[in-house]
């Protein structure tokens, strides 16, 4: 498995539904492939605060976790995004104990990114996953792009299908219907 290091590029303004944002990650390398994660408003706010190195009056969850890890003599080597299902990315934190042994901790990808921004460890992704889920059709100014259907939750797919029917885009509605049926039957890739 080849891993690619990612950097936070940008967080979009609000998308539909109104509490969603697109977190855009960029490959740290010559190809500069990009990946978008659809995240909630709370996660977007935490990542923005971590990027600014903003000191809150009381520690946020990721700040508390960093303090626990450091206090326990634990060091995070890296985070690895390893899967996506129904719009939700999964990550492993590679945590090193004081004796040098390493163990894996399952993590929400947004939590791993917040910790990475605070503790300065790399966030990586399996190259095959990046290639499959990367953004396509990026406009010259970067404001428009196409995301993989895997990047979208079932609820968002249903809303998109309703929107497609409302504007009479029946071809798109049928594609979305087929994806919704596939997921509801449990045939998620």
CSV table of C-alpha atoms in Angstrom, one decimal:
chain,number,residue,atom,x,y,z
A,1,UNK,CA,0.0,0.0,0.0
A,2,UNK,CA,1.4,3.3,-1.1
A,3,UNK,CA,0.5,6.3,1.1
A,4,UNK,CA,0.2,9.9,0.0
A,5,UNK,CA,0.6,12.8,2.4
A,6,UNK,CA,-2.3,15.3,2.3
A,7,UNK,CA,-2.5,18.9,3.4
A,8,UNK,CA,-5.6,21.0,4.3
A,9,UNK,CA,-6.2,23.3,1.3
A,10,UNK,CA,-9.5,25.0,2.1
A,11,UNK,CA,-12.9,24.7,3.8
A,12,UNK,CA,-15.9,25.8,1.7
A,13,UNK,CA,-18.6,28.0,2.7
A,14,UNK,CA,-21.9,26.3,3.6
A,15,UNK,CA,-23.3,23.7,1.2
A,16,UNK,CA,-26.7,22.1,1.1
A,17,UNK,CA,-27.9,20.9,3.6
A,18,UNK,CA,-27.2,24.1,5.4
A,19,UNK,CA,-24.8,22.6,8.0
A,20,UNK,CA,-22.4,21.0,5.5
A,21,UNK,CA,-19.0,22.2,4.3
A,22,UNK,CA,-16.5,20.8,1.9
A,23,UNK,CA,-13.1,20.2,3.4
A,24,UNK,CA,-10.6,20.1,0.5
A,25,UNK,CA,-7.3,18.3,1.0
A,26,UNK,CA,-4.5,18.5,-1.4
A,27,UNK,CA,-1.8,15.9,-2.2
A,28,UNK,CA,1.6,17.1,-0.9
A,29,UNK,CA,3.5,16.2,-4.1
A,30,UNK,CA,4.0,16.9,-7.7
A,31,UNK,CA,0.5,15.6,-8.9
A,32,UNK,CA,-1.4,17.8,-6.4
A,33,UNK,CA,-4.6,15.6,-6.6
A,34,UNK,CA,-7.4,16.9,-4.4
A,35,UNK,CA,-9.9,15.2,-2.2
A,36,UNK,CA,-13.1,16.7,-0.7
A,37,UNK,CA,-14.7,15.5,2.5
A,38,UNK,CA,-18.2,16.7,3.2
A,39,UNK,CA,-18.2,17.6,6.9
A,40,UNK,CA,-20.6,19.3,9.4
A,41,UNK,CA,-20.4,22.8,10.8
A,42,UNK,CA,-18.9,21.8,14.1
A,43,UNK,CA,-16.1,19.8,12.5
A,44,UNK,CA,-15.5,22.7,10.0
A,45,UNK,CA,-15.3,25.2,13.0
A,46,UNK,CA,-12.8,22.9,14.9
A,47,UNK,CA,-10.6,22.6,11.8
A,48,UNK,CA,-10.6,26.3,11.2
A,49,UNK,CA,-9.7,27.0,14.8
A,50,UNK,CA,-6.9,24.4,14.7
A,51,UNK,CA,-5.5,25.9,11.4
A,52,UNK,CA,-5.4,29.4,13.1
A,53,UNK,CA,-3.8,27.9,16.2
A,54,UNK,CA,-6.6,29.7,18.1
A,55,UNK,CA,-6.4,29.3,21.9
A,56,UNK,CA,-9.9,28.7,23.3
A,57,UNK,CA,-10.8,29.6,26.9
A,58,UNK,CA,-11.3,25.9,27.6
A,59,UNK,CA,-9.8,23.0,25.7
A,60,UNK,CA,-11.8,21.6,22.8
A,61,UNK,CA,-12.0,17.8,22.5
A,62,UNK,CA,-9.0,17.5,20.2
A,63,UNK,CA,-7.0,19.8,22.4
A,64,UNK,CA,-7.8,17.7,25.4
A,65,UNK,CA,-6.9,14.5,23.5
A,66,UNK,CA,-3.5,16.0,22.5
A,67,UNK,CA,-2.9,16.8,26.2
A,68,UNK,CA,-3.8,13.2,27.3
A,69,UNK,CA,-1.5,11.7,24.6
A,70,UNK,CA,1.4,14.0,25.5
A,71,UNK,CA,0.9,13.5,29.2
A,72,UNK,CA,0.9,9.7,28.7
A,73,UNK,CA,4.2,9.8,26.7
A,74,UNK,CA,2.4,8.8,23.5
A,75,UNK,CA,3.3,10.2,20.1
A,76,UNK,CA,1.2,10.0,17.0
A,77,UNK,CA,3.4,9.1,14.0
A,78,UNK,CA,0.7,9.6,11.4
A,79,UNK,CA,-3.0,9.3,10.5
A,80,UNK,CA,-4.0,7.2,7.5
A,81,UNK,CA,-7.3,7.6,5.7
A,82,UNK,CA,-8.1,4.0,4.7
A,83,UNK,CA,-11.8,3.8,3.7
A,84,UNK,CA,-15.0,5.6,2.7
A,85,UNK,CA,-18.5,4.3,3.1
A,86,UNK,CA,-21.7,6.2,2.6
A,87,UNK,CA,-19.8,9.5,2.6
A,88,UNK,CA,-17.9,8.8,5.8
A,89,UNK,CA,-14.1,8.5,5.6
A,90,UNK,CA,-12.3,6.3,8.2
A,91,UNK,CA,-8.8,6.8,9.5
A,92,UNK,CA,-6.3,5.1,11.7
A,93,UNK,CA,-4.0,7.0,14.1
A,94,UNK,CA,-0.6,5.3,14.3
A,95,UNK,CA,0.3,5.9,18.0
A,96,UNK,CA,3.7,5.1,19.4
A,97,UNK,CA,4.1,4.1,23.0
A,98,UNK,CA,7.2,5.1,25.1
A,99,UNK,CA,8.7,1.6,24.6
A,100,UNK,CA,8.6,2.2,20.8
A,101,UNK,CA,5.7,-0.1,20.0
A,102,UNK,CA,2.9,1.2,17.8
A,103,UNK,CA,-0.8,0.6,18.0
A,104,UNK,CA,-3.7,1.8,15.8
A,105,UNK,CA,-6.6,3.8,17.0
A,106,UNK,CA,-9.8,4.1,14.8
A,107,UNK,CA,-10.6,7.8,14.3
A,108,UNK,CA,-13.0,10.1,12.6
A,109,UNK,CA,-11.0,11.7,9.8
A,110,UNK,CA,-11.9,15.2,11.0
A,111,UNK,CA,-10.6,14.4,14.5
A,112,UNK,CA,-7.4,13.1,13.0
A,113,UNK,CA,-7.0,16.3,11.0
A,114,UNK,CA,-7.6,18.5,14.0
A,115,UNK,CA,-5.0,16.6,16.0
A,116,UNK,CA,-2.6,16.7,13.1
A,117,UNK,CA,-2.9,20.5,12.9
A,118,UNK,CA,-2.2,20.8,16.6
A,119,UNK,CA,0.5,18.1,17.0
A,120,UNK,CA,2.1,18.4,13.6
A,121,UNK,CA,2.0,14.8,12.3
A,122,UNK,CA,1.2,13.9,8.6
A,123,UNK,CA,-2.2,12.8,7.4
A,124,UNK,CA,-1.9,10.2,4.7
A,125,UNK,CA,-4.2,8.4,2.4
A,126,UNK,CA,-3.9,5.1,0.5
A,127,UNK,CA,-3.0,6.1,-3.1
A,128,UNK,CA,-5.7,3.8,-4.6
A,129,UNK,CA,-8.4,5.5,-2.4
A,130,UNK,CA,-7.1,8.9,-3.4
A,131,UNK,CA,-7.1,8.1,-7.1
A,132,UNK,CA,-10.7,6.7,-6.9
A,133,UNK,CA,-12.2,9.5,-4.8
A,134,UNK,CA,-10.2,12.5,-5.9
A,135,UNK,CA,-11.9,15.6,-7.3
A,136,UNK,CA,-12.5,15.7,-11.0
A,137,UNK,CA,-13.5,18.5,-13.4
A,138,UNK,CA,-11.9,21.2,-11.3
A,139,UNK,CA,-12.5,24.7,-12.8
A,140,UNK,CA,-9.5,27.0,-13.4
A,141,UNK,CA,-10.3,29.0,-10.3
A,142,UNK,CA,-11.0,25.9,-8.2
A,143,UNK,CA,-14.5,27.0,-7.3
A,144,UNK,CA,-16.3,24.1,-9.1
A,145,UNK,CA,-15.5,20.4,-9.1
A,146,UNK,CA,-17.1,17.0,-9.1
A,147,UNK,CA,-17.0,14.7,-6.1
A,148,UNK,CA,-17.4,10.9,-6.1
A,149,UNK,CA,-20.9,9.6,-5.1
A,150,UNK,CA,-19.1,7.7,-2.3
A,151,UNK,CA,-18.4,11.1,-0.8
A,152,UNK,CA,-22.1,11.8,-0.1
A,153,UNK,CA,-24.2,10.4,2.7
A,154,UNK,CA,-27.5,8.5,2.0
A,155,UNK,CA,-29.5,11.5,3.3
A,156,UNK,CA,-27.7,13.9,1.0
A,157,UNK,CA,-28.3,11.5,-2.0
A,158,UNK,CA,-32.0,11.4,-1.2
A,159,UNK,CA,-32.2,15.2,-1.1
A,160,UNK,CA,-30.3,15.5,-4.3
A,161,UNK,CA,-32.7,13.0,-5.9
A,162,UNK,CA,-35.7,15.1,-4.8
A,163,UNK,CA,-34.0,18.2,-6.2
A,164,UNK,CA,-33.4,16.4,-9.5
A,165,UNK,CA,-37.0,15.4,-9.7
A,166,UNK,CA,-38.2,18.9,-8.9
A,167,UNK,CA,-36.2,20.4,-11.8
A,168,UNK,CA,-37.2,17.5,-14.0
A,169,UNK,CA,-33.7,16.1,-14.4
A,170,UNK,CA,-35.0,12.5,-14.6
A,171,UNK,CA,-31.7,11.0,-15.8
A,172,UNK,CA,-29.8,12.3,-12.8
A,173,UNK,CA,-32.7,11.3,-10.5
A,174,UNK,CA,-32.6,7.7,-11.8
A,175,UNK,CA,-28.9,7.5,-11.3
A,176,UNK,CA,-29.3,8.7,-7.7
A,177,UNK,CA,-32.2,6.3,-7.1
A,178,UNK,CA,-30.1,3.4,-8.2
A,179,UNK,CA,-27.3,4.4,-5.9
A,180,UNK,CA,-29.7,4.8,-3.0
A,181,UNK,CA,-31.2,1.4,-3.6
A,182,UNK,CA,-27.8,-0.2,-3.8
A,183,UNK,CA,-26.8,1.3,-0.4
A,184,UNK,CA,-30.1,0.4,1.2
A,185,UNK,CA,-29.7,-3.2,0.1
A,186,UNK,CA,-26.3,-3.2,1.8
A,187,UNK,CA,-24.2,-3.6,-1.4
A,188,UNK,CA,-21.8,-0.8,-0.5
A,189,UNK,CA,-18.4,-1.2,-2.2
